PDB file of C-alpha atoms in Angstrom:
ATOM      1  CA  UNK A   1     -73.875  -2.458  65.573  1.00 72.00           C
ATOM      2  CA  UNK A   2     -75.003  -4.043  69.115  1.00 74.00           C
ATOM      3  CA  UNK A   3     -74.538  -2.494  72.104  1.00 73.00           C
ATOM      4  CA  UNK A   4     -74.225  -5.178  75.231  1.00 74.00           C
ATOM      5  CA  UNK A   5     -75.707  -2.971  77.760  1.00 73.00           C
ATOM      6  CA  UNK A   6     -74.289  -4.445  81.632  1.00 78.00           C
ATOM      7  CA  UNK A   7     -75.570  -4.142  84.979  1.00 82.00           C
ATOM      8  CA  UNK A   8     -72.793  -3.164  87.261  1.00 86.00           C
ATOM      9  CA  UNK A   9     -72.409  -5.369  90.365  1.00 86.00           C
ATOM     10  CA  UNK A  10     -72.859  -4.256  93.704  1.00 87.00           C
ATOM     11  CA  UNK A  11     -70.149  -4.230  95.984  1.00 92.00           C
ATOM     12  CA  UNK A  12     -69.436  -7.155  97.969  1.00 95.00           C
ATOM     13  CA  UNK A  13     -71.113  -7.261 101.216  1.00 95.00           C
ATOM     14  CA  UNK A  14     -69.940  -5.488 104.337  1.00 95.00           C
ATOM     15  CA  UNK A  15     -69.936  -7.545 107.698  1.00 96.00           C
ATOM     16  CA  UNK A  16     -70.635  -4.556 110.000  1.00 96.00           C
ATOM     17  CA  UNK A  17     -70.775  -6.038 113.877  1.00 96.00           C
ATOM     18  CA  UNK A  18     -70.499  -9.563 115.037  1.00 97.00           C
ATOM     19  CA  UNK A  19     -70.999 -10.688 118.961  1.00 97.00           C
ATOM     20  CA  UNK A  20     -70.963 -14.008 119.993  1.00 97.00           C
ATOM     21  CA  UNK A  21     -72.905 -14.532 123.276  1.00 94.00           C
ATOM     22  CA  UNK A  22     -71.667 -18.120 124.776  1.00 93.00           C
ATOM     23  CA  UNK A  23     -73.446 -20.589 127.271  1.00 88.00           C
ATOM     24  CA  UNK A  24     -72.821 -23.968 128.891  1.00 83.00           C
ATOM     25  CA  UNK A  25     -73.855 -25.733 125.582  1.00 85.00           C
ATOM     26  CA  UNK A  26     -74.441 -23.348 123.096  1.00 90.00           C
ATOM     27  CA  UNK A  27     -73.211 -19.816 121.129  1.00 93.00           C
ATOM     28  CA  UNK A  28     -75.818 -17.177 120.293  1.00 93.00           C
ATOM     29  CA  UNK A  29     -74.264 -15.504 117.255  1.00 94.00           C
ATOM     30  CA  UNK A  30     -75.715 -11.973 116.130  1.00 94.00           C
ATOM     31  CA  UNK A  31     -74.405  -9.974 113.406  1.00 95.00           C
ATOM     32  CA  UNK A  32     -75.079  -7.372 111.216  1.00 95.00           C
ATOM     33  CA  UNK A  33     -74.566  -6.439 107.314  1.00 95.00           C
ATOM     34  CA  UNK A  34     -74.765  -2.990 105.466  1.00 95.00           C
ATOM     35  CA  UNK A  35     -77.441  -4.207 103.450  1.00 92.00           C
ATOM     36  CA  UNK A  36     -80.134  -6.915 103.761  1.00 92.00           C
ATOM     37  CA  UNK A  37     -78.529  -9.981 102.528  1.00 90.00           C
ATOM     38  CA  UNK A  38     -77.982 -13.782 103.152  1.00 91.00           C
ATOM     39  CA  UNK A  39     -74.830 -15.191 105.257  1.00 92.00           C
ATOM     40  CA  UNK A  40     -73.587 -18.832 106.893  1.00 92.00           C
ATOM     41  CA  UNK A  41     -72.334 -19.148 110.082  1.00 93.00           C
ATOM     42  CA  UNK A  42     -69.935 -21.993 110.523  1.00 94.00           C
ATOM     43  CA  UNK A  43     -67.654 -22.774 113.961  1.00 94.00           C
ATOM     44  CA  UNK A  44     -64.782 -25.091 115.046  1.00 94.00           C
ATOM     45  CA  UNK A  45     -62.795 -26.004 118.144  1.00 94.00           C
ATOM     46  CA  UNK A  46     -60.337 -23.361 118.521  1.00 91.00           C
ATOM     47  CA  UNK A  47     -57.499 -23.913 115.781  1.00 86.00           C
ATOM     48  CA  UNK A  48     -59.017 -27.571 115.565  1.00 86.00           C
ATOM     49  CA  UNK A  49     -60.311 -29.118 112.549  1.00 84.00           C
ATOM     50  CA  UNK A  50     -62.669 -28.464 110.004  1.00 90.00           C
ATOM     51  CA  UNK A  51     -64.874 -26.068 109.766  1.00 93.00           C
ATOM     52  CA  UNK A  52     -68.428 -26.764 110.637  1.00 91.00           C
ATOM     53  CA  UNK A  53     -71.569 -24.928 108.633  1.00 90.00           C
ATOM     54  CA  UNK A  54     -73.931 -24.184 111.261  1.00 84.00           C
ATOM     55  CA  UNK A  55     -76.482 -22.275 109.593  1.00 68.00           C
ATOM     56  CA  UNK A  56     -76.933 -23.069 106.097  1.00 65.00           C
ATOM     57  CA  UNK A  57     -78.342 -19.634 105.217  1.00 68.00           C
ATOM     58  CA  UNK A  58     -80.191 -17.256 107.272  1.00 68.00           C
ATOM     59  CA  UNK A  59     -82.641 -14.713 105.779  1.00 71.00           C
ATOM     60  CA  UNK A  60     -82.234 -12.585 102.330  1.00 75.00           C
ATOM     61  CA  UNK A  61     -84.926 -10.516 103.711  1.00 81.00           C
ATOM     62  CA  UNK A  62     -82.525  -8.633 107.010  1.00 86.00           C
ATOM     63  CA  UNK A  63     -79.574  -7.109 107.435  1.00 90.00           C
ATOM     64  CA  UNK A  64     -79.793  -8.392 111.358  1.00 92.00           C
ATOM     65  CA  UNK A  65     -79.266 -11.747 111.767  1.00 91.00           C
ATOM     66  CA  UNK A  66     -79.088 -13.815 114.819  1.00 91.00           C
ATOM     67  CA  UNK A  67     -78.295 -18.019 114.993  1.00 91.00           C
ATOM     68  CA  UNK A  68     -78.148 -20.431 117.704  1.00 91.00           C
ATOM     69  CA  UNK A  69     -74.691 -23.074 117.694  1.00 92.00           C
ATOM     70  CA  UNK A  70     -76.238 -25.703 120.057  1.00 90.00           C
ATOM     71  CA  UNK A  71     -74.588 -29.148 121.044  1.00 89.00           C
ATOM     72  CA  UNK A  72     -71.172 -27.627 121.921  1.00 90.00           C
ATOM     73  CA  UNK A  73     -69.482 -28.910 124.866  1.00 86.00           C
ATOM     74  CA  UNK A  74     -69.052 -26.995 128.118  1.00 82.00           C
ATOM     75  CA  UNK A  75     -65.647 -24.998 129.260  1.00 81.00           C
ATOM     76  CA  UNK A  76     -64.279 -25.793 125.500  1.00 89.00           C
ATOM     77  CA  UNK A  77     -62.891 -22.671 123.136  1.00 93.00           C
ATOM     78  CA  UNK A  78     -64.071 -22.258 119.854  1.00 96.00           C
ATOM     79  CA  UNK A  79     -64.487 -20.083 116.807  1.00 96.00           C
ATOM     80  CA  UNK A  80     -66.810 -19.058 114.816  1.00 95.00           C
ATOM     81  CA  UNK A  81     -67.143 -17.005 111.443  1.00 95.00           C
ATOM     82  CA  UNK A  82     -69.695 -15.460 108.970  1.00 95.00           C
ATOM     83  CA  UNK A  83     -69.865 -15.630 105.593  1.00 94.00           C
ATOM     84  CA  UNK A  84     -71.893 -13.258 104.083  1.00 94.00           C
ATOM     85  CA  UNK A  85     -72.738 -13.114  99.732  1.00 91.00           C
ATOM     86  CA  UNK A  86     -74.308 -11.969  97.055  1.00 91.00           C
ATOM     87  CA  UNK A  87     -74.325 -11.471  93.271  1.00 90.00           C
ATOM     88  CA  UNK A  88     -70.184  -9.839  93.437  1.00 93.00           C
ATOM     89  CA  UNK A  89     -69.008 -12.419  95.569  1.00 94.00           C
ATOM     90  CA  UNK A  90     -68.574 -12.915  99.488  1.00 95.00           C
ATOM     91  CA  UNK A  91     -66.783 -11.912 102.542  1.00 96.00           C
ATOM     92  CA  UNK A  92     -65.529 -13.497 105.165  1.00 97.00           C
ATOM     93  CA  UNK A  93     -64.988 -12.264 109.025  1.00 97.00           C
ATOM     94  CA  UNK A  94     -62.240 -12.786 110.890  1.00 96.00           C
ATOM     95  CA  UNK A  95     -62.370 -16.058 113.040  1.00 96.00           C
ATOM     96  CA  UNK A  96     -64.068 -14.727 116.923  1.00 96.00           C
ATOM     97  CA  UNK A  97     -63.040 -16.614 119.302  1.00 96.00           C
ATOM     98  CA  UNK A  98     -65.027 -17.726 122.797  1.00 96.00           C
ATOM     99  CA  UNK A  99     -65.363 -20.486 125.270  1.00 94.00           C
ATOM    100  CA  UNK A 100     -68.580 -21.845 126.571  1.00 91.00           C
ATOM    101  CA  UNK A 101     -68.755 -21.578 130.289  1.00 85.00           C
ATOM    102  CA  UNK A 102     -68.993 -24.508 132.947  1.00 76.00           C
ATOM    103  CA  UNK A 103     -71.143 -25.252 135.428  1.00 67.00           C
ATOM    104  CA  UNK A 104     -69.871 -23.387 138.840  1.00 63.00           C
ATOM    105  CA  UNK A 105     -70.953 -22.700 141.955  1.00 57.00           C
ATOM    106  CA  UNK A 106     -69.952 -20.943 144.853  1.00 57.00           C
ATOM    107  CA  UNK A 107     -70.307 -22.865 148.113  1.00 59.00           C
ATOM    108  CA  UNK A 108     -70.214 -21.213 151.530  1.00 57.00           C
ATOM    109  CA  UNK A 109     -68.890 -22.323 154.828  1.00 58.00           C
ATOM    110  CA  UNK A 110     -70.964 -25.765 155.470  1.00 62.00           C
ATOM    111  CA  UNK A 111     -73.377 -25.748 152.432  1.00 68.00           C
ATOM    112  CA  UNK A 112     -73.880 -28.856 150.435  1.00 73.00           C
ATOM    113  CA  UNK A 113     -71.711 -30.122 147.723  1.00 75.00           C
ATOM    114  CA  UNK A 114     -74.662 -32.359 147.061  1.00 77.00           C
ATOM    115  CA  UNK A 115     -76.553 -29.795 145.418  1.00 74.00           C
ATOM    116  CA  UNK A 116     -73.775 -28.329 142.833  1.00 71.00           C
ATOM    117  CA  UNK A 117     -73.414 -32.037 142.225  1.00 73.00           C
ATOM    118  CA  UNK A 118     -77.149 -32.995 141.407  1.00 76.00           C
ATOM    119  CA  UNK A 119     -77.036 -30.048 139.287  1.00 71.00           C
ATOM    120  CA  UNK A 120     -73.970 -30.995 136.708  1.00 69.00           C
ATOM    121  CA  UNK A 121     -74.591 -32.826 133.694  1.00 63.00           C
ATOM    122  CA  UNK A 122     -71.748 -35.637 132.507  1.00 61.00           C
ATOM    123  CA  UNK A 123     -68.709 -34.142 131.631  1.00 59.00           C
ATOM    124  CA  UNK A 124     -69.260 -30.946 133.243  1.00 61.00           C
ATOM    125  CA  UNK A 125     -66.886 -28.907 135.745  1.00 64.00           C
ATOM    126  CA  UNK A 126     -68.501 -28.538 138.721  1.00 67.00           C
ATOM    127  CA  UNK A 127     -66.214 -25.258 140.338  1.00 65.00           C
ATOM    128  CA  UNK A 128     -66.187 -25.147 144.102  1.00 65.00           C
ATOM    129  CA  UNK A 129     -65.374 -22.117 145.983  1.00 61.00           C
ATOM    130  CA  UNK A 130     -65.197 -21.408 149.285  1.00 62.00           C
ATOM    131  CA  UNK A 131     -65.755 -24.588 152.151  1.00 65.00           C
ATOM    132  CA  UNK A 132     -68.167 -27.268 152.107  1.00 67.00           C
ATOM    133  CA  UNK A 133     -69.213 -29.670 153.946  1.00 66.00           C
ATOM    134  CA  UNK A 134     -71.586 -33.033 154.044  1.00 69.00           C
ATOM    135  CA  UNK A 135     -71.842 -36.433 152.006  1.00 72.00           C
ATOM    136  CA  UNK A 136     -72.274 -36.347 148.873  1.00 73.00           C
ATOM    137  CA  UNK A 137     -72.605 -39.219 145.521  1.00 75.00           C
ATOM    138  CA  UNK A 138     -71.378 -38.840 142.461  1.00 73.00           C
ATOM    139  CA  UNK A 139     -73.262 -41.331 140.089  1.00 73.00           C
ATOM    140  CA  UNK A 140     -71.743 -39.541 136.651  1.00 68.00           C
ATOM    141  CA  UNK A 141     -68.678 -38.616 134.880  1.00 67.00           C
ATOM    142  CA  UNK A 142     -67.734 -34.920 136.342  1.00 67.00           C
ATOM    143  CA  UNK A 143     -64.814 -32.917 137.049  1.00 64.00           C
ATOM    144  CA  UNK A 144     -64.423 -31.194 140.399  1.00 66.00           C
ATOM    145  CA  UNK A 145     -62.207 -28.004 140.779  1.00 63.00           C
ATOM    146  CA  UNK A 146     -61.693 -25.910 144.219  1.00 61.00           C
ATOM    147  CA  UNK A 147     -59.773 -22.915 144.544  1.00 52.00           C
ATOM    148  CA  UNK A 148     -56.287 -23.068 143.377  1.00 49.00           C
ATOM    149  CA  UNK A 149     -54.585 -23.742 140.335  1.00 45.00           C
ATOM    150  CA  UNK A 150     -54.653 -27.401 140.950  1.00 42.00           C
ATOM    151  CA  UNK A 151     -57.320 -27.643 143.191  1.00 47.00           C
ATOM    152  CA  UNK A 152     -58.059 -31.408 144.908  1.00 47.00           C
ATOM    153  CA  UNK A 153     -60.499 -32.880 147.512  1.00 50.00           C
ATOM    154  CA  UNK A 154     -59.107 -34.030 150.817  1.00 46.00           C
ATOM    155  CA  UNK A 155     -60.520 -36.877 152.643  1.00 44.00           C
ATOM    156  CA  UNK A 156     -61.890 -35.100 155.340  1.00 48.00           C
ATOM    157  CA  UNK A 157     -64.404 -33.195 152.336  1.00 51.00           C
ATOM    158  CA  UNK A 158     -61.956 -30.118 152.432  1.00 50.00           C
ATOM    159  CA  UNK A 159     -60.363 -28.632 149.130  1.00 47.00           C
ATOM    160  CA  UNK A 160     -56.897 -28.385 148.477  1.00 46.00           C
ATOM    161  CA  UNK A 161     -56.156 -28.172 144.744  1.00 43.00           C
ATOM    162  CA  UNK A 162     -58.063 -30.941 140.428  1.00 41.00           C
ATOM    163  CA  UNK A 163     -60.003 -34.089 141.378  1.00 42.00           C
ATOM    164  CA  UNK A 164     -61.418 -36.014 138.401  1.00 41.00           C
ATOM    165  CA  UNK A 165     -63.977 -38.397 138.825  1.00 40.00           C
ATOM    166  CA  UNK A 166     -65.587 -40.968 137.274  1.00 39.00           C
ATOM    167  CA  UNK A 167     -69.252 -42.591 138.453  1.00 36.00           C
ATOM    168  CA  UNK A 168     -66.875 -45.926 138.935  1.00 37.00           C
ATOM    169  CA  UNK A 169     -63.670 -44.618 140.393  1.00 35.00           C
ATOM    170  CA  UNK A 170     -63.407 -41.711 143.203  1.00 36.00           C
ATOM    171  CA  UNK A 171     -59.865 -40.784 144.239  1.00 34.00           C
ATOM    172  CA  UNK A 172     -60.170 -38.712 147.270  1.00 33.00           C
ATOM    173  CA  UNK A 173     -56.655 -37.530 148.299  1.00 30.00           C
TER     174      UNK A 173
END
């Protein structure tokens, strides 16, 4: 007679806390497992596509774990979830969603527009609040939004309600 003596597997990992801290153009993702083990991070537009692995596996060695989503877009919603393993298998979060913010600034009665301006990268959402005043040049793709739901720029450099702009076409209404 032989006896096939087994090793019982543990039970399948337990996803304890996740908190996804977003910025302009990145997503700092900490989490944390029962037990020291390894998990992937992976992230998607919002309800868009395929998922993305971000982080092919962090550490066996913690039950922390903290990773870094860069080269997301600004004022765009996403999602993110872990997948953490072992030897019985893996689980899988739920799908977190959050939206990395925009570049915004509040500008006071007569400050310059120039400024909030100089400080956008392309693409960004420059968010204008209150009245300003001065010239100003926009030599990049940016979006500017006043107050309102559909904020636009008047020609005097008042804001109404959205203005798009391009570095080769401004529409000032």
């Amino acid at each position: 007679r032989f006896t096939t003596l087994t090793t019982p597997l543990p039970p399948l990992p337990i996803i304890k806390s996740i908190d996804v801290d977003p910025e302009q153009y990145r997503a700092i993702v900490t989490f944390s497992l029962a037990e020291k083990g390894p998990a992937r991070v992976w992230y998607r537009e919002q309800s868009v596509g395929e998922w993305i692995l971000f982080a092919h596996e962090s550490s066996y060695r913690y039950a922390d774990h903290r990773v870094v989503i860069t080269g997301l877009r600004s004022e765009t919603s996403y999602e993110v979830r872990v997948v953490a393993y072992n030897e019985a298998g893996k689980t899988i979060s739920d799908d977190i969603p959050f939206q990395t913010k925009g570049c915004s600034v509040d500008c006071d009665k007569d400050e310059d527009l120039q400024k909030a301006i100089d400080k956008a990268n392309a693409c960004d959402t420059v968010v204008v609040r209150g009245t300003c005043r001065g010239n100003y040049t926009i030599d990049r793709a940016i979006n500017l939004r006043g107050q309102g739901d559909q904020p636009t720029l008047r020609s005097d450099s008042s804001w109404a309600d959205t203005l798009r702009t391009t570095a080769d076409d401004v529409e000032i209404v």
